């Protein structure tokens, strides 16, 4: 596959795309502008110049999103085919891990364990990091537009993760959702939200700290429970007169919760209250009140985790499953390519398959996607994904660090009855919390950070 | 030892490695030379904590012991299995086949492997032993008589060249070649074959290895006598999974 070197989109294409962006921009501007006077914004200048990335004249794979999926796709591609020109586009300046972050929130893990350098990842694995935000994709001409210019691709992997869907929490208004997001951020899209949540905890004097467990396949199923334990432990340790109110939409958590329940009963009886079967139907930000099926619930501070959806970029470039509320990517669940486009793939939490939305799953799946792409280059078929059983740990006590463990495998298996592939996930829980599992919990993350950013293993 | 794997280290088998491999050949097995064998491996005698030689008969059945080889900081598991472990053909990280020469000792059941996980380099330290051998059926993995790394649940078969049985690892642990001297019943570590991971291991853990084993000593090769002891005595936490 030879790249059309130096040949970008034609002038006409640029004008066309820019026109589309202008329309979007105008719509956004109209709702946000104070005072109401709106003129259509000028098309972004970035569209007219080429991004500054090295061109090797070999096939280029562009990856959008430097999370647990995108980073691993990039690394694995270079391992499988070192001659590939791999460009990872990530808009954040620094990687900030969501896995392990609950320990950092309560001051039990240094920040340097969670943040890592995209420059390190790129130089240690020999790919290019383009520090830019993607604004559009022209799949017909295989061009990605970013705020740093455009670049062409032979294959494109989108790993943009999730966005929040406040509408399903009864907050359909975009400005109200934006306010909610800044006042009570969920802290499941890492970075500033997490830092804000940490500051909230540090400044918390007394009262109710509210957390929610949303419906659907939300990011990291045990995380809200882990977070409740961490915050309760922090309150206990610092003699704070407060408690965590965990509003869970489920009657039973969507995983085997025994070890976590046991920890809550043993350690946090006075600091965690769980109310199950709570459906959030609306949120009054000013009054710090949730409207629910069980009545109004007020709080002193909160991290409100709403349902998740596929990152908005999927919708913007026309590859979201618009017939489903999650708006996840419309891809072949076995081959991972966008329906009707075998050069564009989607991995990580933006996938529509009901795998756990968790770092280790995205990381393992990424290796599979990289092999699908290199196999396709070599004209070879690739079987369906079947992960081995892998560990995942949930911290239930921060000091001393104690965790419980889960072993999870996931994949797609052939179903004789239907002649198609069906999703299969198995999980096994190991409920005895221990210091040893606590150590394994840390090592679980550290060793994967090492792989993604440093090791040439 | 350079940071990156140096092709020149993938050399022809040196005397000691060849000798250890020849045992398998003598027993009538087809022997495939490994693509990687440690260059000029040290030959060290395994001793107990009190300095006396560790004899094969002193090593308890199902031992889950640790010693350091080939570097001061690189841990290896020493295991006495139920049954003789015959030479086995396994594949390295590049998919190249090699023969693991089998167990040593009077019952051909003593084996040793690097205690550095071939998946993501978790290793056995004084604080925590992530890799352990257990005879009993393992609650998480469902396997018995295996080496398990609890960081992500990779499972290796110590009776078959540390072949991967389950979990995310894709290739076996590196094998430490042992020699048993029949006259004295002593055990020696004489070489290392399989997949080279030490460059990456040092890179990943340099800071903590320096602290635990010395600024420069951590990457020096061992010599003379090397102490072997039960993992549960060496590590604060030997993780069961």
XYZ file of C-alpha atoms in Angstrom:
698
model
C 0.000 0.000 0.000
C 1.679 3.166 -1.133
C 0.639 6.402 0.313
C -0.182 9.179 -2.095
C 2.800 11.078 -0.886
C 2.478 14.791 -0.644
C -0.928 14.694 -2.233
C -3.514 15.871 0.167
C -7.080 16.677 -0.442
C -7.885 18.875 -3.389
C -8.806 22.507 -2.890
C -12.392 21.673 -3.573
C -12.380 18.990 -0.837
C -10.985 21.416 1.629
C -13.657 23.934 0.853
C -16.309 21.277 1.151
C -15.106 20.000 4.519
C -14.537 23.484 5.789
C -18.098 24.342 4.811
C -19.405 21.442 6.851
C -17.325 22.527 9.820
C -18.587 26.047 9.479
C -22.153 24.821 9.723
C -21.311 22.849 12.870
C -19.402 25.766 14.271
C -22.281 28.129 13.677
C -24.688 25.813 15.445
C -22.393 25.544 18.458
C -21.722 29.272 18.442
C -25.381 30.128 18.314
C -26.168 28.359 21.548
C -23.078 29.501 23.399
C -22.776 33.118 22.402
C -23.630 35.628 25.084
C -25.928 38.357 23.942
C -27.159 36.409 20.953
C -25.336 38.151 18.091
C -23.790 35.400 16.013
C -21.906 35.477 12.778
C -20.789 32.278 11.128
C -17.202 31.557 12.125
C -14.486 31.501 9.519
C -13.354 27.960 8.454
C -10.407 26.735 10.514
C -7.082 27.550 8.872
C -5.615 24.217 9.958
C -7.548 22.524 7.184
C -5.386 23.997 4.512
C -1.992 22.764 5.618
C -0.353 19.427 6.037
C 0.439 18.196 9.534
C 4.114 18.016 10.365
C 4.693 14.295 10.645
C 7.494 12.284 9.123
C 6.490 10.416 5.973
C 8.314 7.182 5.355
C 6.698 6.346 2.059
C 5.475 3.096 3.621
C 1.924 2.327 4.599
C 0.752 4.708 7.259
C -1.534 3.791 10.125
C -3.042 6.716 11.981
C -4.419 6.110 15.447
C -6.751 8.604 17.040
C -6.720 8.531 20.821
C -3.831 7.819 23.175
C -5.565 5.860 25.912
C -5.190 2.239 26.900
C -6.357 1.121 23.470
C -4.634 3.557 21.101
C -1.260 3.408 22.837
C -1.237 -0.358 22.638
C -2.386 -0.470 19.006
C 0.536 1.817 18.131
C 3.047 -0.236 20.087
C 1.842 -3.554 18.710
C 1.795 -2.319 15.118
C 5.452 -1.275 15.352
C 6.286 -4.619 16.916
C 4.536 -6.554 14.155
C 5.736 -4.391 11.271
C 8.585 -2.062 12.204
C 8.552 -0.591 8.694
C 5.099 0.907 9.205
C 4.647 4.627 9.561
C 2.549 4.816 12.722
C 1.129 8.140 13.910
C -0.706 8.400 17.201
C -2.858 11.511 17.477
C -3.638 12.579 21.016
C -4.874 15.969 22.113
C -3.799 15.750 25.752
C -0.261 16.850 26.545
C 0.225 14.117 29.110
C -1.237 10.691 29.681
C -3.262 10.407 32.859
C -4.438 6.957 33.839
C -7.951 6.260 35.005
C -6.964 2.789 36.301
C -5.323 3.201 39.744
C -6.555 6.784 39.976
C -8.884 6.103 42.911
C -5.812 5.488 45.056
C -4.309 8.777 43.972
C -7.564 10.637 44.718
C -7.112 9.907 48.397
C -3.401 10.582 48.480
C -2.226 6.973 48.556
C -0.393 6.908 45.236
C 1.977 9.535 43.877
C 0.845 11.361 40.750
C 3.936 10.205 38.863
C 2.510 6.684 38.893
C -0.486 7.831 36.857
C 0.938 10.360 34.453
C 3.209 9.366 31.621
C 4.760 10.999 28.608
C 3.521 10.511 25.070
C 6.991 11.508 23.972
C 8.417 8.576 25.918
C 5.892 6.205 24.389
C 6.676 7.416 20.870
C 10.452 7.360 21.213
C 10.616 4.009 22.982
C 8.319 2.344 20.480
C 9.475 4.228 17.419
C 6.232 5.839 16.302
C 5.147 9.448 15.948
C 2.986 11.291 18.416
C 1.038 14.110 16.841
C -0.078 16.414 19.623
C -3.299 17.530 18.019
C -7.056 17.252 18.151
C -8.912 15.565 15.323
C -11.679 17.665 13.850
C -12.819 15.590 10.902
C -12.123 12.531 8.795
C -12.651 12.204 5.073
C -12.884 8.450 4.666
C -13.355 8.633 0.919
C -9.968 10.291 0.443
C -8.442 8.819 3.598
C -7.576 12.109 5.216
C -7.638 13.014 8.911
C -8.034 16.698 9.696
C -6.555 17.985 12.912
C -5.975 21.401 14.447
C -2.329 20.888 13.465
C -3.100 20.182 9.825
C -4.227 17.222 7.772
C -2.593 13.873 7.134
C -3.405 10.885 4.986
C -3.731 7.300 6.098
C -3.760 3.813 4.689
C -5.444 2.505 7.812
C -7.140 4.442 10.553
C -7.796 3.251 14.080
C -10.154 5.277 16.220
C -9.821 4.779 19.944
C -11.534 7.919 21.241
C -13.128 6.396 24.339
C -16.314 7.655 25.899
C -18.262 10.810 26.488
C -20.901 11.412 29.127
C -24.587 11.249 28.349
C -26.260 13.599 30.814
C -29.505 13.471 28.850
C -30.091 9.983 30.218
C -29.834 11.476 33.694
C -32.653 13.818 32.827
C -30.397 16.725 31.872
C -31.017 17.133 28.147
C -29.981 20.777 28.004
C -26.376 21.120 26.833
C -25.549 24.202 28.888
C -26.994 22.670 32.025
C -25.000 19.492 31.336
C -21.846 21.572 30.908
C -22.498 23.228 34.248
C -23.086 19.895 35.920
C -19.896 18.575 34.413
C -17.850 21.387 35.830
C -19.559 21.518 39.237
C -19.756 17.777 39.907
C -17.471 16.070 37.382
C -17.740 12.306 37.110
C -13.957 11.886 37.030
C -14.055 8.970 34.641
C -12.391 10.884 31.822
C -9.007 11.407 33.382
C -7.101 14.593 33.902
C -8.706 17.754 35.162
C -11.846 16.024 36.391
C -9.751 13.841 38.656
C -7.743 16.750 39.967
C -10.962 18.601 40.737
C -12.345 15.600 42.562
C -9.188 15.344 44.621
C -9.453 19.006 45.561
C -13.088 18.483 46.494
C -12.102 15.684 48.855
C -9.279 17.717 50.353
C -11.678 20.569 51.021
C -14.566 18.456 52.233
C -15.483 19.368 55.798
C -18.634 17.419 56.573
C -21.845 16.033 55.174
C -22.823 13.828 52.278
C -20.485 13.111 49.408
C -22.582 11.630 46.676
C -21.495 9.133 44.033
C -23.646 7.465 41.420
C -23.490 4.141 39.608
C -25.032 4.652 36.188
C -26.987 2.155 34.113
C -25.584 0.439 31.034
C -22.076 -0.772 30.286
C -20.312 2.143 31.942
C -16.538 2.524 32.133
C -14.969 0.224 34.736
C -17.853 -1.559 36.479
C -16.362 -1.854 39.996
C -14.784 1.621 39.975
C -17.634 3.535 41.682
C -17.596 0.981 44.517
C -13.827 1.155 44.754
C -14.054 4.929 44.845
C -16.688 4.787 47.590
C -14.319 2.643 49.652
C -11.392 4.971 49.056
C -13.319 8.113 49.964
C -14.862 6.469 53.026
C -11.386 5.373 54.117
C -10.164 8.935 53.668
C -13.018 10.277 55.817
C -12.350 7.678 58.462
C -8.626 8.307 58.537
C -9.039 12.054 58.747
C -11.923 11.998 61.196
C -14.248 13.778 58.797
C -17.886 13.886 59.855
C -19.304 12.701 56.614
C -20.358 9.761 54.566
C -20.390 8.552 51.022
C -23.855 8.158 49.610
C -23.651 5.730 46.716
C -26.735 5.768 44.540
C -26.781 2.569 42.558
C -29.260 2.073 39.742
C -28.777 -1.671 40.099
C -30.434 -3.865 42.678
C -27.341 -6.013 42.454
C -24.090 -4.569 41.080
C -23.273 -5.741 37.535
C -20.452 -7.958 38.832
C -19.943 -10.248 41.823
C -19.701 -7.763 44.672
C -19.156 -10.026 47.689
C -15.611 -8.939 48.487
C -16.511 -5.284 48.157
C -19.683 -5.633 50.238
C -17.694 -7.447 52.871
C -15.130 -4.647 52.991
C -17.877 -2.044 53.251
C -19.504 -3.917 56.146
C -16.209 -4.529 57.918
C -14.524 -1.192 57.389
C -16.924 1.546 56.380
C -20.237 0.877 58.094
C -20.375 4.438 59.371
C -19.032 6.033 56.217
C -20.833 4.435 53.279
C -24.527 4.251 52.629
C -25.639 2.454 49.500
C -29.119 2.995 48.135
C -29.964 0.499 45.395
C -32.434 0.705 42.565
C -32.127 4.479 42.286
C -32.918 5.909 38.869
C -31.707 9.453 38.409
C -34.374 11.399 36.525
C -33.099 14.923 36.813
C -30.501 17.056 38.544
C -30.853 20.488 40.057
C -27.309 21.756 40.151
C -28.064 24.925 42.136
C -29.974 23.083 44.829
C -27.548 20.165 44.926
C -30.460 17.806 44.443
C -31.058 14.685 42.395
C -34.578 13.878 41.312
C -34.953 10.119 41.449
C -37.580 7.401 41.399
C -37.094 7.292 45.169
C -37.668 10.982 45.675
C -35.337 13.955 45.851
C -31.893 13.360 47.269
C -29.666 16.229 48.335
C -25.933 16.256 48.852
C -23.103 18.487 50.031
C -20.682 17.569 47.311
C -20.603 14.960 44.569
C -18.970 13.260 41.644
C -21.910 12.432 39.429
C -21.220 9.599 37.032
C -23.819 9.673 34.249
C -24.387 6.950 31.628
C -21.641 6.794 29.023
C -21.789 6.946 25.254
C -19.294 6.604 22.425
C -17.032 9.632 22.081
C -18.752 12.372 20.123
C -16.233 12.244 17.312
C -17.813 8.966 16.148
C -21.091 10.723 15.578
C -19.390 13.724 14.022
C -17.717 11.641 11.349
C -20.750 9.466 10.759
C -19.734 6.119 12.190
C -21.811 5.987 15.371
C -24.619 3.482 15.769
C -27.288 6.132 15.851
C -30.082 3.623 16.365
C -28.816 2.779 19.852
C -28.638 5.129 22.850
C -24.932 4.421 23.488
C -23.925 5.875 20.103
C -20.939 3.526 20.061
C -19.077 2.750 16.862
C -20.873 1.018 14.011
C -18.316 -1.707 13.386
C -18.165 -5.391 12.548
C -17.933 -6.986 15.999
C -15.480 -9.622 14.809
C -13.353 -7.748 12.294
C -13.448 -4.383 14.069
C -13.712 -2.335 10.887
C -16.378 0.247 10.296
C -19.279 -1.292 8.402
C -18.545 -0.706 4.735
C -15.001 0.565 5.281
C -12.224 -1.968 5.774
C -9.599 0.694 6.370
C -11.108 2.238 9.461
C -11.187 0.391 12.782
C -12.509 1.223 16.207
C -11.211 -0.143 19.480
C -11.322 0.521 23.192
C -14.302 1.815 25.103
C -15.900 3.206 21.933
C -16.599 -0.330 20.705
C -20.252 -1.432 20.625
C -19.594 -4.958 21.899
C -20.559 -5.393 25.542
C -17.035 -6.222 26.759
C -16.038 -4.636 30.020
C -14.954 -1.068 29.428
C -11.715 -1.418 31.315
C -8.050 -0.691 30.707
C -6.887 -4.282 30.531
C -9.620 -5.208 28.050
C -8.766 -2.288 25.761
C -5.096 -3.157 26.089
C -5.555 -6.800 25.149
C -7.997 -6.039 22.360
C -5.525 -3.538 20.899
C -3.050 -6.309 20.121
C -5.811 -8.118 18.271
C -6.715 -5.040 16.221
C -3.060 -4.483 15.326
C -2.869 -8.052 14.054
C -6.084 -7.668 12.062
C -4.476 -4.715 10.282
C -1.098 -6.323 9.605
C -2.802 -9.543 8.517
C -4.976 -7.582 6.147
C -1.843 -5.982 4.696
C -0.451 -9.458 4.166
C -3.703 -10.740 2.692
C -4.366 -13.015 5.641
C -7.579 -13.649 7.538
C -7.817 -13.205 11.264
C -10.023 -15.190 13.635
C -12.255 -13.653 16.291
C -10.933 -12.162 19.514
C -10.781 -14.473 22.490
C -8.917 -13.112 25.453
C -7.262 -15.312 28.015
C -8.446 -15.030 31.584
C -6.892 -11.852 32.923
C -6.754 -10.329 36.340
C -8.305 -7.129 37.418
C -8.084 -5.801 40.954
C -10.321 -3.579 43.005
C -8.876 -1.717 45.978
C -11.149 -1.817 49.004
C -8.779 -0.429 51.596
C -6.155 2.232 50.953
C -4.101 1.991 54.113
C -2.920 -0.708 54.336
C -3.636 -1.289 50.655
C -5.924 -4.279 50.283
C -7.668 -5.411 47.143
C -10.002 -8.073 45.868
C -9.503 -9.760 42.522
C -11.473 -10.679 39.441
C -10.489 -12.869 36.558
C -12.201 -11.961 33.351
C -12.061 -13.319 29.826
C -13.983 -11.950 26.894
C -14.362 -12.412 23.192
C -16.550 -13.462 20.328
C -17.337 -17.113 19.740
C -18.853 -18.856 16.770
C -22.435 -19.884 17.356
C -23.502 -22.935 15.393
C -27.173 -22.227 15.769
C -27.081 -18.851 14.151
C -23.963 -19.360 12.058
C -22.644 -16.071 13.397
C -20.490 -14.860 16.236
C -21.808 -14.134 19.675
C -20.303 -12.228 22.518
C -18.983 -14.165 25.483
C -17.556 -12.889 28.719
C -16.789 -14.861 31.831
C -15.833 -13.464 35.191
C -14.747 -15.078 38.374
C -14.417 -13.209 41.668
C -11.894 -13.749 44.437
C -13.415 -12.064 47.358
C -10.887 -12.240 50.153
C -9.277 -8.853 50.352
C -5.589 -9.017 51.071
C -2.420 -7.021 51.180
C -0.951 -9.389 48.588
C -3.766 -8.551 46.161
C -3.159 -4.911 46.991
C 0.408 -5.277 45.807
C -0.733 -7.186 42.748
C -3.188 -4.375 42.100
C -0.350 -1.835 41.872
C 1.895 -4.116 39.856
C -0.974 -4.798 37.475
C -0.949 -1.137 36.511
C 2.757 -0.442 36.757
C 3.708 -3.273 34.449
C 1.193 -2.179 31.844
C 2.366 1.448 32.038
C 5.847 0.098 31.518
C 4.707 -1.718 28.390
C 2.781 1.190 26.933
C 5.419 3.851 27.559
C 8.845 2.385 28.087
C 9.511 -1.275 27.441
C 10.472 -2.655 24.067
C 9.313 -6.090 25.218
C 24.893 -5.762 28.985
C 23.562 -3.100 26.662
C 20.088 -1.658 26.976
C 18.834 -2.975 23.714
C 19.097 -6.604 22.873
C 22.350 -6.930 21.102
C 22.264 -9.350 18.195
C 25.802 -10.318 19.073
C 24.515 -11.806 22.274
C 22.476 -14.277 20.291
C 25.559 -16.315 19.824
C 26.420 -19.878 19.288
C 26.091 -21.931 22.412
C 29.059 -21.674 24.644
C 30.623 -24.661 26.357
C 28.500 -24.740 29.480
C 25.211 -24.236 27.740
C 26.104 -26.812 25.130
C 27.075 -29.261 27.862
C 23.798 -28.778 29.705
C 21.874 -29.212 26.483
C 23.912 -32.288 25.601
C 22.406 -34.130 28.559
C 19.113 -34.141 26.726
C 20.754 -35.281 23.539
C 22.499 -38.089 25.380
C 19.119 -39.213 26.692
C 18.046 -39.696 23.096
C 16.021 -36.515 22.631
C 16.126 -34.384 19.548
C 17.724 -31.153 20.668
C 17.034 -27.828 18.985
C 19.524 -25.168 19.975
C 17.899 -21.989 21.317
C 18.156 -18.797 19.291
C 19.124 -17.086 22.520
C 21.519 -18.369 25.129
C 23.294 -16.137 27.590
C 26.828 -15.383 26.471
C 29.543 -16.581 28.863
C 27.087 -17.588 31.555
C 28.502 -17.825 35.039
C 28.681 -21.227 36.686
C 27.593 -20.886 40.289
C 26.994 -23.338 43.065
C 23.686 -23.117 44.881
C 24.071 -22.888 48.646
C 21.710 -22.578 51.581
C 21.396 -19.418 53.653
C 24.105 -20.700 56.031
C 26.521 -21.078 53.143
C 26.543 -24.861 53.028
C 25.951 -26.470 49.646
C 22.347 -27.037 48.685
C 22.094 -30.701 47.877
C 19.401 -32.115 45.650
C 18.175 -34.291 48.477
C 17.839 -31.245 50.767
C 15.470 -29.515 48.416
C 11.957 -30.425 49.543
C 9.488 -31.827 47.089
C 7.330 -29.009 45.607
C 9.883 -26.492 46.763
C 9.134 -22.958 45.684
C 12.640 -21.565 46.171
C 14.387 -18.512 44.864
C 17.950 -17.669 43.915
C 19.517 -14.972 41.781
C 20.920 -15.775 38.375
C 22.504 -14.734 36.089
C 22.614 -11.209 37.595
C 22.659 -10.219 41.242
C 19.228 -8.683 40.812
C 17.547 -11.218 38.518
C 15.459 -13.760 40.410
C 14.949 -17.367 39.439
C 12.616 -20.005 40.832
C 14.015 -23.358 41.878
C 11.430 -26.102 41.937
C 11.388 -29.805 42.742
C 8.541 -31.407 40.827
C 6.600 -34.580 41.588
C 7.740 -36.362 38.468
C 10.752 -36.413 36.195
C 10.547 -33.588 33.663
C 11.754 -34.787 30.273
C 13.215 -32.426 27.660
C 10.505 -30.449 25.926
C 10.318 -28.418 22.771
C 8.994 -24.894 23.291
C 8.950 -21.636 21.314
C 10.666 -18.376 22.192
C 9.284 -14.850 21.816
C 10.014 -14.857 18.098
C 8.261 -18.183 17.632
C 11.541 -20.068 17.200
C 11.564 -23.583 18.634
C 14.181 -24.679 21.137
C 14.625 -27.617 23.399
C 14.335 -27.130 27.113
C 16.702 -29.809 28.376
C 14.522 -31.108 31.213
C 14.884 -31.549 34.938
C 18.117 -32.464 36.698
C 19.027 -34.415 39.823
C 18.708 -38.081 40.686
C 15.014 -37.976 39.805
C 15.316 -35.511 36.931
C 12.725 -33.329 38.645
C 14.627 -30.210 39.655
C 14.026 -27.234 37.393
C 14.735 -23.506 37.422
C 13.270 -20.540 35.550
C 13.659 -16.802 35.581
C 11.136 -15.349 38.008
C 10.411 -12.503 35.604
C 7.084 -12.752 33.871
C 7.274 -13.082 30.097
C 4.073 -11.079 29.791
C 4.830 -7.746 31.440
C 8.015 -8.315 33.465
C 6.561 -8.587 36.954
C 9.158 -10.267 39.155
C 9.879 -11.685 42.576
C 11.319 -9.110 44.951
C 11.877 -8.988 48.683
C 8.602 -7.133 49.072
C 6.473 -9.245 46.800
C 6.779 -12.493 44.891
C 4.352 -12.282 41.994
C 5.574 -15.545 40.472
C 5.283 -18.704 42.512
C 5.107 -22.417 42.016
C 2.234 -24.196 43.646
C 1.370 -27.822 43.656
C -2.211 -27.441 44.794
C -4.880 -26.514 42.310
C -4.783 -22.866 42.022
C -8.033 -21.054 42.877
C -7.866 -18.476 40.125
C -6.257 -20.348 37.345
C -7.746 -23.773 38.028
C -4.334 -25.322 37.404
C -2.126 -27.234 39.815
C 1.627 -27.785 39.621
C 2.165 -24.532 37.791
C 4.043 -21.276 38.051
C 1.593 -18.401 38.185
C 2.233 -14.694 37.877
C -0.486 -12.974 39.838
C -0.119 -9.553 38.263
C -2.260 -10.635 35.306
C -2.665 -14.409 35.818
C -0.196 -15.868 33.346
C 0.292 -19.581 33.990
C 3.400 -21.580 33.055
C 4.145 -25.297 33.135
C 7.435 -25.896 34.966
C 7.504 -29.532 33.844
C 7.525 -28.486 30.201
C 10.024 -25.676 29.744
C 7.651 -23.134 31.328
C 5.320 -23.355 28.390
C 2.361 -20.969 28.690
C -0.801 -22.743 29.842
C -3.067 -19.756 30.326
C -3.199 -16.000 30.721
C -1.804 -13.145 28.686
C 1.833 -14.332 28.403
C 2.780 -15.401 24.908
C 6.047 -17.264 25.451
C 7.778 -19.265 28.198
C 9.824 -17.931 31.075
C 13.543 -18.029 30.367
C 14.997 -21.304 31.604
C 17.981 -21.451 33.922
C 20.133 -24.425 33.011
C 21.052 -26.534 36.003
C 23.712 -29.114 36.514
C 23.678 -31.776 39.183
C 26.959 -33.244 40.384
C 26.155 -36.839 41.270
C 29.230 -37.397 43.473
C 28.409 -34.565 45.879
C 24.681 -34.122 45.125
C 25.360 -30.408 44.609
C 23.435 -28.167 42.233
C 24.908 -25.585 39.876
C 23.306 -22.950 37.693
C 25.240 -22.874 34.457
C 23.322 -21.032 31.795
C 20.163 -19.379 30.584
C 18.164 -20.001 27.428
C 14.841 -18.988 25.952
C 13.901 -15.359 25.484
C 16.148 -12.462 26.460
C 14.302 -10.048 28.720
C 17.004 -8.675 30.974
C 17.598 -5.473 29.043
C 13.936 -4.606 29.394
C 13.867 -5.845 32.970
C 16.693 -3.490 33.965
C 15.121 -0.641 32.077
C 11.774 -1.146 33.771
C 13.009 -1.555 37.321
C 16.409 0.133 37.378
C 15.543 2.443 40.233
C 14.318 -0.242 42.596
C 16.954 -2.781 41.543
C 19.729 -0.282 42.251
C 18.256 0.384 45.651
C 17.923 -3.287 46.501
C 21.129 -4.645 44.968
C 23.553 -1.738 44.632
C 24.098 1.082 42.157
C 26.218 -0.954 39.749
C 26.076 -4.379 41.293
C 22.494 -5.001 40.218
C 23.543 -5.674 36.653
C 26.718 -7.575 37.383
C 26.713 -11.300 36.900
C 26.789 -13.554 39.918
C 29.794 -15.718 40.669
C 30.937 -18.334 43.146
C 28.181 -19.422 45.470
C 24.612 -18.198 45.238
C 22.112 -18.503 48.050
C 18.825 -20.269 47.396
C 15.976 -20.127 49.886
C 12.233 -20.625 50.071
C 10.335 -17.773 48.441
C 8.220 -17.369 51.557
C 11.369 -16.617 53.524
C 12.757 -14.290 50.893
C 9.618 -12.273 50.118
C 7.287 -10.482 52.478
C 4.350 -11.557 50.354
C 4.364 -14.640 48.147
C 1.119 -14.068 46.311
C -1.275 -16.953 45.891
C -3.597 -16.757 42.969
